[in-house]
Short mmCIF file of C-alpha atoms and ligand atoms in Angstrom, two decimals:
data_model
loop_
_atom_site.label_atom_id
_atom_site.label_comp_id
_atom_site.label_asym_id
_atom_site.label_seq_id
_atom_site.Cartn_x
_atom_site.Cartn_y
_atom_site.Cartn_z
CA UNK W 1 -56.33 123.04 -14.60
CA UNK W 2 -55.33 119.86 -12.49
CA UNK W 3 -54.08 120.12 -9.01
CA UNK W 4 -50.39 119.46 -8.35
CA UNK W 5 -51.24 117.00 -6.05
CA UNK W 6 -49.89 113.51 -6.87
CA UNK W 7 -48.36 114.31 -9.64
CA UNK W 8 -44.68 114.10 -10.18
CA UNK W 9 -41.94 116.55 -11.29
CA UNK W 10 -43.82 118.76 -12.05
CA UNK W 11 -42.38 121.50 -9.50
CA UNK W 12 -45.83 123.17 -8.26
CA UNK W 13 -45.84 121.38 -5.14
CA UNK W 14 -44.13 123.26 -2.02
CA UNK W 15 -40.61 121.65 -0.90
CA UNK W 16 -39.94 120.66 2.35
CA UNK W 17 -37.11 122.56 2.54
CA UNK W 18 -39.13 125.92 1.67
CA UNK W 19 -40.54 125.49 4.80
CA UNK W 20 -39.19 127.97 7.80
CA UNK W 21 -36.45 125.78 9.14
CA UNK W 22 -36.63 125.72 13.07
CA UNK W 23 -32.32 125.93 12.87
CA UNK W 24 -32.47 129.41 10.99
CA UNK W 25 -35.25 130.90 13.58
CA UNK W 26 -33.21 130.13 16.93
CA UNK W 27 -30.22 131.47 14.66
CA UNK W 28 -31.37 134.61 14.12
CA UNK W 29 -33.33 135.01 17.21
CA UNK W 30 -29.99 134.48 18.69
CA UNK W 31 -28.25 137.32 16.67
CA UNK W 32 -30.74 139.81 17.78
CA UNK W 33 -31.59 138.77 21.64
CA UNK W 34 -28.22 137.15 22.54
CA UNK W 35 -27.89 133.72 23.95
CA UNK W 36 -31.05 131.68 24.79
CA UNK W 37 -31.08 129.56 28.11
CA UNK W 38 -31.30 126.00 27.78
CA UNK W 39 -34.99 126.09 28.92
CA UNK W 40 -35.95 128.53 25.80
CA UNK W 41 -33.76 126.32 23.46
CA UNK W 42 -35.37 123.07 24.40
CA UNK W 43 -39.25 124.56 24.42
CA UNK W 44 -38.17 126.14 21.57
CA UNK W 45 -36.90 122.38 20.09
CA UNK W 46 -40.07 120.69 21.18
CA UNK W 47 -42.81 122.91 21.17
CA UNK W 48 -42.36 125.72 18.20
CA UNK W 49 -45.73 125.69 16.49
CA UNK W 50 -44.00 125.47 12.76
CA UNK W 51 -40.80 123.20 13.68
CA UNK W 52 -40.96 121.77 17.03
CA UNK W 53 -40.53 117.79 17.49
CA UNK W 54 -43.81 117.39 19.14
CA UNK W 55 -45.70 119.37 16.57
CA UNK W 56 -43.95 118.47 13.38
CA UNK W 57 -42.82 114.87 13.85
CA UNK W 58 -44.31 111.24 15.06
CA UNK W 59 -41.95 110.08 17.85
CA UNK W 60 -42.87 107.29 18.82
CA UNK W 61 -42.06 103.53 17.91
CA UNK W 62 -39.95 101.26 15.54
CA UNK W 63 -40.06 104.00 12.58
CA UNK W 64 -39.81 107.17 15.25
CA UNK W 65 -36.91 107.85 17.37
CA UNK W 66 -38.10 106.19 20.92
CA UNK W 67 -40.00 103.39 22.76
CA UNK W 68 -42.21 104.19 25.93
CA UNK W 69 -43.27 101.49 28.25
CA UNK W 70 -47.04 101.87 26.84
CA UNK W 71 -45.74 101.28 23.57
CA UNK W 72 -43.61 98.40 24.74
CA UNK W 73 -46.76 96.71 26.22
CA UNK W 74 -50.39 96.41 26.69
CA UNK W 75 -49.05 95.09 30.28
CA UNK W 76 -48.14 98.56 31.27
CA UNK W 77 -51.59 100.47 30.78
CA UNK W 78 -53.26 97.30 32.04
CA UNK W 79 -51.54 97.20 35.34
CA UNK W 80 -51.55 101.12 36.02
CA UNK W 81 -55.31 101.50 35.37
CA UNK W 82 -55.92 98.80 38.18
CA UNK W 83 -53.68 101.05 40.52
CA UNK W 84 -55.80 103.90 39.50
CA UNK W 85 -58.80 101.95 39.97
CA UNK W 86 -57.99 100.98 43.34
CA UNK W 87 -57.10 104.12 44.60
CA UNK W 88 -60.39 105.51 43.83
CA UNK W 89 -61.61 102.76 45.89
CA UNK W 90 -59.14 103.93 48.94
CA UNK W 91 -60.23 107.18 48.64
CA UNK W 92 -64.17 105.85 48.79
CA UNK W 93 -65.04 105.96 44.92
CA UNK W 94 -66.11 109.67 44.74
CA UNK W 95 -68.36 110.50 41.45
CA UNK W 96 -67.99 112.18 39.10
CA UNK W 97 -64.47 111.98 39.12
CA UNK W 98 -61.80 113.29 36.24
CA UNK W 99 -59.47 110.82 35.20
CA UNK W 100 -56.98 112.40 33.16
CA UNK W 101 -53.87 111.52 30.95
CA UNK W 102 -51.02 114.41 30.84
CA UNK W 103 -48.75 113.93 28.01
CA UNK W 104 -50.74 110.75 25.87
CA UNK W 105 -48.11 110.45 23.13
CA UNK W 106 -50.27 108.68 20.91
CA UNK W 107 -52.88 107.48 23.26
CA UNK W 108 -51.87 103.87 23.48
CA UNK W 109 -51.55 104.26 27.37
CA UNK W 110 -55.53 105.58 27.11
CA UNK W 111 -56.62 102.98 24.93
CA UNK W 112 -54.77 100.10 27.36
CA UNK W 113 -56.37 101.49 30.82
CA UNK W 114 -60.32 102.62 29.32
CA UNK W 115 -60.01 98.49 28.24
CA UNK W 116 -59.48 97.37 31.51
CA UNK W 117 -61.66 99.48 33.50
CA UNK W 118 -64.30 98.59 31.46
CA UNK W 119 -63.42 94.91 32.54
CA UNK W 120 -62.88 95.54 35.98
CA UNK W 121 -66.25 97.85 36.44
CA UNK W 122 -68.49 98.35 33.49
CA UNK W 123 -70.32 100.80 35.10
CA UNK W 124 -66.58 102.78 35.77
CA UNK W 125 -67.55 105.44 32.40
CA UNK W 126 -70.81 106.18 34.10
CA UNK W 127 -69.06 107.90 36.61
CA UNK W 128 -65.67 109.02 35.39
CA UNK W 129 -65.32 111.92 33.36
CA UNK W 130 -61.55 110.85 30.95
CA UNK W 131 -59.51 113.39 29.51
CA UNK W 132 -56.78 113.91 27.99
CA UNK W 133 -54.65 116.74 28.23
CA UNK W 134 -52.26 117.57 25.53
CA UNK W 135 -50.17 120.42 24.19
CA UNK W 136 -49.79 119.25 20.20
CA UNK W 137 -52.60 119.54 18.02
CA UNK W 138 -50.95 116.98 15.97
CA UNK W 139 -50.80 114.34 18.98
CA UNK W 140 -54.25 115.29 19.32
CA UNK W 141 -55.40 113.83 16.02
CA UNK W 142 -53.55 110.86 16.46
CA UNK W 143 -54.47 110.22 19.77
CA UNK W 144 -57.82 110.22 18.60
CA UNK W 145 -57.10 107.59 15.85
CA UNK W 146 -56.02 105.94 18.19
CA UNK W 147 -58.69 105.47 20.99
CA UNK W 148 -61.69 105.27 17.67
CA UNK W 149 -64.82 105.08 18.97
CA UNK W 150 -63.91 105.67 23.01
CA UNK W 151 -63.30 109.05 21.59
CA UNK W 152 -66.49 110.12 21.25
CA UNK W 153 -66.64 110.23 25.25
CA UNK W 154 -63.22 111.73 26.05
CA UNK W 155 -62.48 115.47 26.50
CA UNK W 156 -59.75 117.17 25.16
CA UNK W 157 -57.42 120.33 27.38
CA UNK W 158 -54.31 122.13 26.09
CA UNK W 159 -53.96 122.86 30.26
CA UNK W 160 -54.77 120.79 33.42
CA UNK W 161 -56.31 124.33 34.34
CA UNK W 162 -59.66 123.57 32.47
CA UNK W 163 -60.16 120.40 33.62
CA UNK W 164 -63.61 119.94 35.58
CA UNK W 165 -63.75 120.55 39.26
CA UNK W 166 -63.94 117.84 41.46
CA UNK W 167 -61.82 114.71 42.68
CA UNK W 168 -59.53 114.01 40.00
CA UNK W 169 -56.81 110.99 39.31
CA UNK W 170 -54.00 111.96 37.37
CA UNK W 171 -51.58 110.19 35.29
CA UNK W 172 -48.24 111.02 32.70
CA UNK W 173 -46.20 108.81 31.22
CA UNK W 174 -42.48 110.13 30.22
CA UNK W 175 -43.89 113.72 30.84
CA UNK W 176 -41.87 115.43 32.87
CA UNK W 177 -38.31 114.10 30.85
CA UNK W 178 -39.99 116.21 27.85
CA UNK W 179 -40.68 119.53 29.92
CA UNK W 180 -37.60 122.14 29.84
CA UNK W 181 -35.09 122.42 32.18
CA UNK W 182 -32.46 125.23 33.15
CA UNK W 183 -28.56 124.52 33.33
CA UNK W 184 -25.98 126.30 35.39
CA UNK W 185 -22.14 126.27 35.41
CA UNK W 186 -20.00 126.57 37.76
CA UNK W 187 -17.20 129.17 37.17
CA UNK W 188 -14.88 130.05 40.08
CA UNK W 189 -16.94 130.88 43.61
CA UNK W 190 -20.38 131.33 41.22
CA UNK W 191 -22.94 129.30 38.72
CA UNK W 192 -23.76 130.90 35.78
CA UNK W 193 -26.28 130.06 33.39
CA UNK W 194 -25.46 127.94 30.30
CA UNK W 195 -27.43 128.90 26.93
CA UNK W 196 -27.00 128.49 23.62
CA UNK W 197 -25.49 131.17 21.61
CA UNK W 198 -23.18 131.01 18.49
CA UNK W 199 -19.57 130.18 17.39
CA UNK W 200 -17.23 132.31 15.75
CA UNK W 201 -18.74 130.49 12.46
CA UNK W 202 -22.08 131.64 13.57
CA UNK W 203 -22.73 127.87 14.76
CA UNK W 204 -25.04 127.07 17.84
CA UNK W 205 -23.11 126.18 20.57
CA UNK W 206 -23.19 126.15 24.65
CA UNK W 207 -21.99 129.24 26.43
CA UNK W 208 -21.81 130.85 30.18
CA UNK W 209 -24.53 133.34 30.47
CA UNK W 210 -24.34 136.45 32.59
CA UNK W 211 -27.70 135.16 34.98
CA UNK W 212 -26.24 133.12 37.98
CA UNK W 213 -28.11 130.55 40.34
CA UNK W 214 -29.44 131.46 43.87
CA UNK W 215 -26.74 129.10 45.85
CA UNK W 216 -30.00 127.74 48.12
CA UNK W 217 -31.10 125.80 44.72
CA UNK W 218 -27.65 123.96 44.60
CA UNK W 219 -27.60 120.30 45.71
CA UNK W 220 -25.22 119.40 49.16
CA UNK W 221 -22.47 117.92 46.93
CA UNK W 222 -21.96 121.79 44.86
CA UNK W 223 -19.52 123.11 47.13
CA UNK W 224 -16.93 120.15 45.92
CA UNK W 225 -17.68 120.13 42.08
CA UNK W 226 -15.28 120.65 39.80
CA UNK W 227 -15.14 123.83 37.67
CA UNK W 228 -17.14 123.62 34.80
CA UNK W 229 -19.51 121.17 36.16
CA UNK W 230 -23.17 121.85 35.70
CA UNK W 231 -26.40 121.69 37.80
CA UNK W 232 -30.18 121.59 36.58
CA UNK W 233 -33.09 122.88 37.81
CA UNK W 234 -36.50 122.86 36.31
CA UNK W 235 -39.07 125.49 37.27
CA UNK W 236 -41.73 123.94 34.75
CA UNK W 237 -42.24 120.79 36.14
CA UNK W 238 -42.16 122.50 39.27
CA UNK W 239 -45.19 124.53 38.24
CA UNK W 240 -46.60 121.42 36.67
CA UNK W 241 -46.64 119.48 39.74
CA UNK W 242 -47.53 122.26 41.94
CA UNK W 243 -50.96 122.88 39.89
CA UNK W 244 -51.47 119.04 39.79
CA UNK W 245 -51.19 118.83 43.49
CA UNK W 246 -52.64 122.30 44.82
CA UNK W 247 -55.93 120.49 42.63
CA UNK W 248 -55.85 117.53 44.40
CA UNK W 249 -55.22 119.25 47.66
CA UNK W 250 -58.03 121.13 47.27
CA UNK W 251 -60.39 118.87 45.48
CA UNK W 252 -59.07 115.45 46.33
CA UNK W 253 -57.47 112.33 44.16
CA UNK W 254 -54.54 111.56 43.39
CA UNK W 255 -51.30 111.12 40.80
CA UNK W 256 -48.81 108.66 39.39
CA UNK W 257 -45.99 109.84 36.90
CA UNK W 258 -43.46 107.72 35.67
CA UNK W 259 -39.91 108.60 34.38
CA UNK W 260 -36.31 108.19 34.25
CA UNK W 261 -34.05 110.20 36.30
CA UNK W 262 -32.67 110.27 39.92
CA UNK W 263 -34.33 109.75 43.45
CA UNK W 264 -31.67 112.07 45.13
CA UNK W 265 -30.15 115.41 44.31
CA UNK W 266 -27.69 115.37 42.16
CA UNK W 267 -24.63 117.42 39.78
CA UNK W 268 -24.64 116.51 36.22
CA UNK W 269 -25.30 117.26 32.68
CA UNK W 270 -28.38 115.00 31.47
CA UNK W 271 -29.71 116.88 28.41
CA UNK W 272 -30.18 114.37 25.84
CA UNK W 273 -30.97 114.34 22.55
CA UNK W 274 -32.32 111.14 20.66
CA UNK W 275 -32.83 110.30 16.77
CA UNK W 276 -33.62 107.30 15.67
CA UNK W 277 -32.89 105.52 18.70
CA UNK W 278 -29.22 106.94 19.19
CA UNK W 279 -28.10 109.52 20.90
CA UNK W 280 -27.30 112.64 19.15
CA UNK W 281 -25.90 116.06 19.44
CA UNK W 282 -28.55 118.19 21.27
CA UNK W 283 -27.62 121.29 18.92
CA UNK W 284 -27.31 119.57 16.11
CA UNK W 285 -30.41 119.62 14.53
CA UNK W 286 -33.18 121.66 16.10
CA UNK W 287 -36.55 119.87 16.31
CA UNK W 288 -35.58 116.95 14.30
CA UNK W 289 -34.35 114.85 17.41
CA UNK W 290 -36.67 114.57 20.52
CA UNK W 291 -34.57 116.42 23.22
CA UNK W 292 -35.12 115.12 27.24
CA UNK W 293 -33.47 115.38 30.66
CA UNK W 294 -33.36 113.51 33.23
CA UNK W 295 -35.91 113.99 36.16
CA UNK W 296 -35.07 115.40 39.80
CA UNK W 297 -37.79 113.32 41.42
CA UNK W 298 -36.71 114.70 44.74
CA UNK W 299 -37.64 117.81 43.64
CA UNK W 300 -40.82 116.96 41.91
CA UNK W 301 -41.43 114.91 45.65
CA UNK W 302 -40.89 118.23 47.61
CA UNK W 303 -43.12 120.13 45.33
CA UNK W 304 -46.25 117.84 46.24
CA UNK W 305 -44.98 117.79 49.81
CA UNK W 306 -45.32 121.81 49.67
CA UNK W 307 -48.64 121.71 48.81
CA UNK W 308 -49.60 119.43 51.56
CA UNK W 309 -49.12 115.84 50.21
CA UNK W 310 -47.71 112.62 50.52
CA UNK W 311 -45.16 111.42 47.32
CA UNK W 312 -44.27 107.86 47.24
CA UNK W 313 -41.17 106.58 45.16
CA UNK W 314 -40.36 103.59 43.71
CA UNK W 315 -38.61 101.85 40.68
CA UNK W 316 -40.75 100.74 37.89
CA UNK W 317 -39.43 97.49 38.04
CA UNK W 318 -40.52 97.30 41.84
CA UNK W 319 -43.74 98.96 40.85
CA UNK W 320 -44.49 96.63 38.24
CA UNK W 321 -43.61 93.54 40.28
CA UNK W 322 -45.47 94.46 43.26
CA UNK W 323 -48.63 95.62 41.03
CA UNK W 324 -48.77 91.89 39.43
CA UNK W 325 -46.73 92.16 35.91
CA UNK W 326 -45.63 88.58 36.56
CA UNK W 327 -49.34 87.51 36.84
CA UNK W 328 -50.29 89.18 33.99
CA UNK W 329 -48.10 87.91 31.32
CA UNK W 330 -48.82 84.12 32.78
CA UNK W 331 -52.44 85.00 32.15
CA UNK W 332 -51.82 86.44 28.81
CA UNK W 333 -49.56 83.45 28.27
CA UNK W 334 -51.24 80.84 29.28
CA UNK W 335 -53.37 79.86 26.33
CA UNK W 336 -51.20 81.44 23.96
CA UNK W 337 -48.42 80.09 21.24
CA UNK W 338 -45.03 79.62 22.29
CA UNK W 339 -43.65 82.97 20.20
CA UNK W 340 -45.81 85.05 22.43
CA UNK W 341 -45.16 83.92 25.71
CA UNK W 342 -41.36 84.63 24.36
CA UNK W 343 -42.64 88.60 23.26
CA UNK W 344 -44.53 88.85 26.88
CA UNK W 345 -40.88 87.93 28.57
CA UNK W 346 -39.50 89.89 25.96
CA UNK W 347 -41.66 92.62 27.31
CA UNK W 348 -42.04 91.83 31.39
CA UNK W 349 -37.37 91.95 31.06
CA UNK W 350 -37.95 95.51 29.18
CA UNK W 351 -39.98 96.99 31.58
CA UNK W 352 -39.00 95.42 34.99
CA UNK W 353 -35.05 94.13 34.92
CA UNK W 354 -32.47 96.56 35.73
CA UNK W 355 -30.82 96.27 32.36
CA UNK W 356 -33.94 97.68 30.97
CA UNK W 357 -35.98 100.34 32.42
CA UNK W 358 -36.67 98.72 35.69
CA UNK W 359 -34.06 100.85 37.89
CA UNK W 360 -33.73 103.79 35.65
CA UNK W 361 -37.78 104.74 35.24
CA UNK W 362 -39.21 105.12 38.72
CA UNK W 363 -43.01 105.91 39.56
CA UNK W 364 -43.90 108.72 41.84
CA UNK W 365 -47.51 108.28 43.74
CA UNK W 366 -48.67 111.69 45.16
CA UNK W 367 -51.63 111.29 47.70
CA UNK W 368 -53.92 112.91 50.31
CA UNK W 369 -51.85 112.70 53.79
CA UNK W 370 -51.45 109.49 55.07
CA UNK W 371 -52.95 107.20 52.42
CA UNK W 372 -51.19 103.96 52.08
CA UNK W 373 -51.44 102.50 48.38
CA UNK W 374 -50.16 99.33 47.72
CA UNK W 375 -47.02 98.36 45.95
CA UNK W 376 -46.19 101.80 47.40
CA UNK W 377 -45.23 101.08 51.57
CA UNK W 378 -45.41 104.07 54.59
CA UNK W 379 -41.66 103.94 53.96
CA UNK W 380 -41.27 104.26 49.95
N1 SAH G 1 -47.07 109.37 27.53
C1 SAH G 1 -46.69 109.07 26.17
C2 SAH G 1 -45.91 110.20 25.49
C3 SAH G 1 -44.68 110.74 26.15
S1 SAH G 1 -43.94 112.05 25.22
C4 SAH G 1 -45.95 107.76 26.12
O1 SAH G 1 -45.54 107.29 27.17
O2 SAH G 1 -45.79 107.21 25.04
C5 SAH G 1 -44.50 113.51 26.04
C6 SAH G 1 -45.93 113.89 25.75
O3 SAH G 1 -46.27 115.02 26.58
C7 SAH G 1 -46.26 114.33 24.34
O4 SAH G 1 -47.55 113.88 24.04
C8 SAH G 1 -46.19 115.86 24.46
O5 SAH G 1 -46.83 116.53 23.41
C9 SAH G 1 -46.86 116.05 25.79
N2 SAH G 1 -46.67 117.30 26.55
C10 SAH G 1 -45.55 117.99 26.70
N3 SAH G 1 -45.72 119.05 27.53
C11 SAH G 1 -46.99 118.99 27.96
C12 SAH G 1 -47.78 119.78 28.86
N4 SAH G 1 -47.29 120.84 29.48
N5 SAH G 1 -49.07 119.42 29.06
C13 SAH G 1 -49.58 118.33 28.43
N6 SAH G 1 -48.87 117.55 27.56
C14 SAH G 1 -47.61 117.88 27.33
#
């Protein structure tokens, strides 16, 4: 007997619609536990082992349905793994340290910095431990594709929480946008929860749950919003940054994440979801459209503060500028044909100008008390 596969028509193979879809299982999770909140809906999106984005689908890129700043540029990695580098300096070059990745995508970011610390320090491996922590199996793989042989010498966590002891350097890309957030509405004097529950045509759609927010989380501006406007917290990235700072509290280092979303607290409805590079409808089609919010970097700011730490804020335009994007693309310019030094200003305008994602993306430094780490100023 031949195997099915490769052939054609002949019906043995599995169809892709046989396969559980994601839509039915929040359905009829729905019809027997009642409306889910928004956080459950968008882990549920993302990270459902059979149908979730990030497990199922390849996101990023021309073909996928979004473009991160690593995959916009070599520049990017480049120019944060000499930041990196020179805070380990600043903080006296402990060894072994753990430099770590949270969130790789598909390890382009990785692949970037490893080439230039090799340049600036050869002897940097010798006394870094890299790692990469990631939630998708399927990222895994192709994060290992992508870094080839440098693979060999990287570690893999599902957690930050088995990382190695010891001074560690963290660093996520578009991270936090892709961790779940809650949603409340405000109806009369109180905010109640929005979830997703189901139509009178048994469609998903957004309802008022009974849960209602402790009025301490709401941000100064509640008390004049309209009815029906809307508020988000996010106790996961909350946890997320609390680990990632109690470590470095405790053990020393430091962290940069980068990501779009606001400096100040703020009302609003930011829950996004994008296929194909347009915007769609965020129930529309569960775990076939990436699904983001925005990110409350005050928030994420007073979390490292809590533990005992300094956060830093800027754009990534100013970030960029300040670390020496300019410099860069001359230098990768400078012998090269005229069509690339039009890509590299293609590139420096996509990350840096304010029609782009200079103003939107910002980069949040968290630090040991006190330590001063250029672009970053004692007043940023
Ligand atoms: N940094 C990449 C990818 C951003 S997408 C880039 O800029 O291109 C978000 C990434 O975070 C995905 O790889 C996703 O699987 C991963 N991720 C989501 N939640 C995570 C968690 N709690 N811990 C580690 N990785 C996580």
């Amino acid at each position: 007997m031949g195997s099915a596969e490769g052939t054609t028509g002949g019906g043995a193979r599995p169809r892709l619609t046989a396969l559980p879809d994601l839509g039915q299982k929040i359905v009829r999770l729905i019809e027997a536990n009642g409306p889910l909140s928004i956080a459950d809906y968008m882990a549920a999106c993302l990270y459902d082992p059979d149908g979730g984005y990030y497990m199922t689908r390849e996101p990023f890129g021309v073909s996928g349905d979004f473009t991160t700043a690593p995959e916009i540029s070599q520049m990017f990695g480049e120019l944060t793994a000499i930041w990196l580098f020179s805070t380990w300096h600043t903080l006296g070059a402990p060894s072994p340290l753990t430099l770590a990745e949270i969130g790789p995508g598909r390890g382009t970011m990785m692949k970037d910095m490893l080439r230039t610390l090799d340049r600036i320090d050869p002897g940097f491996a010798g006394k870094a431990r890299i790692a990469m922590v990631e939630t998708s199996p399927r990222l895994t793989e192709i994060q290992r594709a992508t870094l080839g042989e440098s693979a060999d010498a990287i570690e893999w966590h599902r957690s930050i929480a088995t990382l190695p002891p010891g001074p560690l350097l963290a660093v996520g890309n578009e991270l936090f946008d892709a961790l779940p957030i809650r949603q409340y509405v405000r109806k009369g004097q109180r905010w109640h929860e929005r979830a997703v529950g189901l139509d009178t045509g048994g469609n998903l759609a957004f309802v008022a749950a009974a849960g209602t927010l402790d009025p301490a989380l709401l941000p100064p501006d509640a008390a004049s919003a309209d009815e029906g406007a809307i508020v988000e917290t996010a106790p996961a990235r909350t946890a997320l940054m609390e680990a990632v700072s109690q470590r470095i509290a405790q053990d020393g280092g430091a962290a940069l994440f980068i990501d779009y979303g606001y400096a100040q607290p703020a009302l609003g409805d930011s829950l996004q979801a994008l296929f194909r590079h347009a915007y769609a409808d965020p129930l529309a089609e569960p775990g076939k459209a990436d699904l983001t919010a925005h990110v409350d970097f005050f928030a994420l700011a007073q979390a490292a503060k809590g533990c005992g730490l300094d956060a830093h804020l800027m754009t990534q335009g100013a970030f960029l500028l300040g670390a020496g994007l300019l410099e860069r693309a001359g230098q990768l310019g400078a012998k090269a044909d005229a069509a690339t030094r039009r890509r590299l200003q293609d590139e420096v305008d996509r990350l840096a100008a304010s029609d782009g994602m200079g103003t939107l993306f910002k980069v949040l430094a968290v630090t040991p008390r006190g330590l001063l780490l250029p672009p970053f100023s004692a007043a940023d």
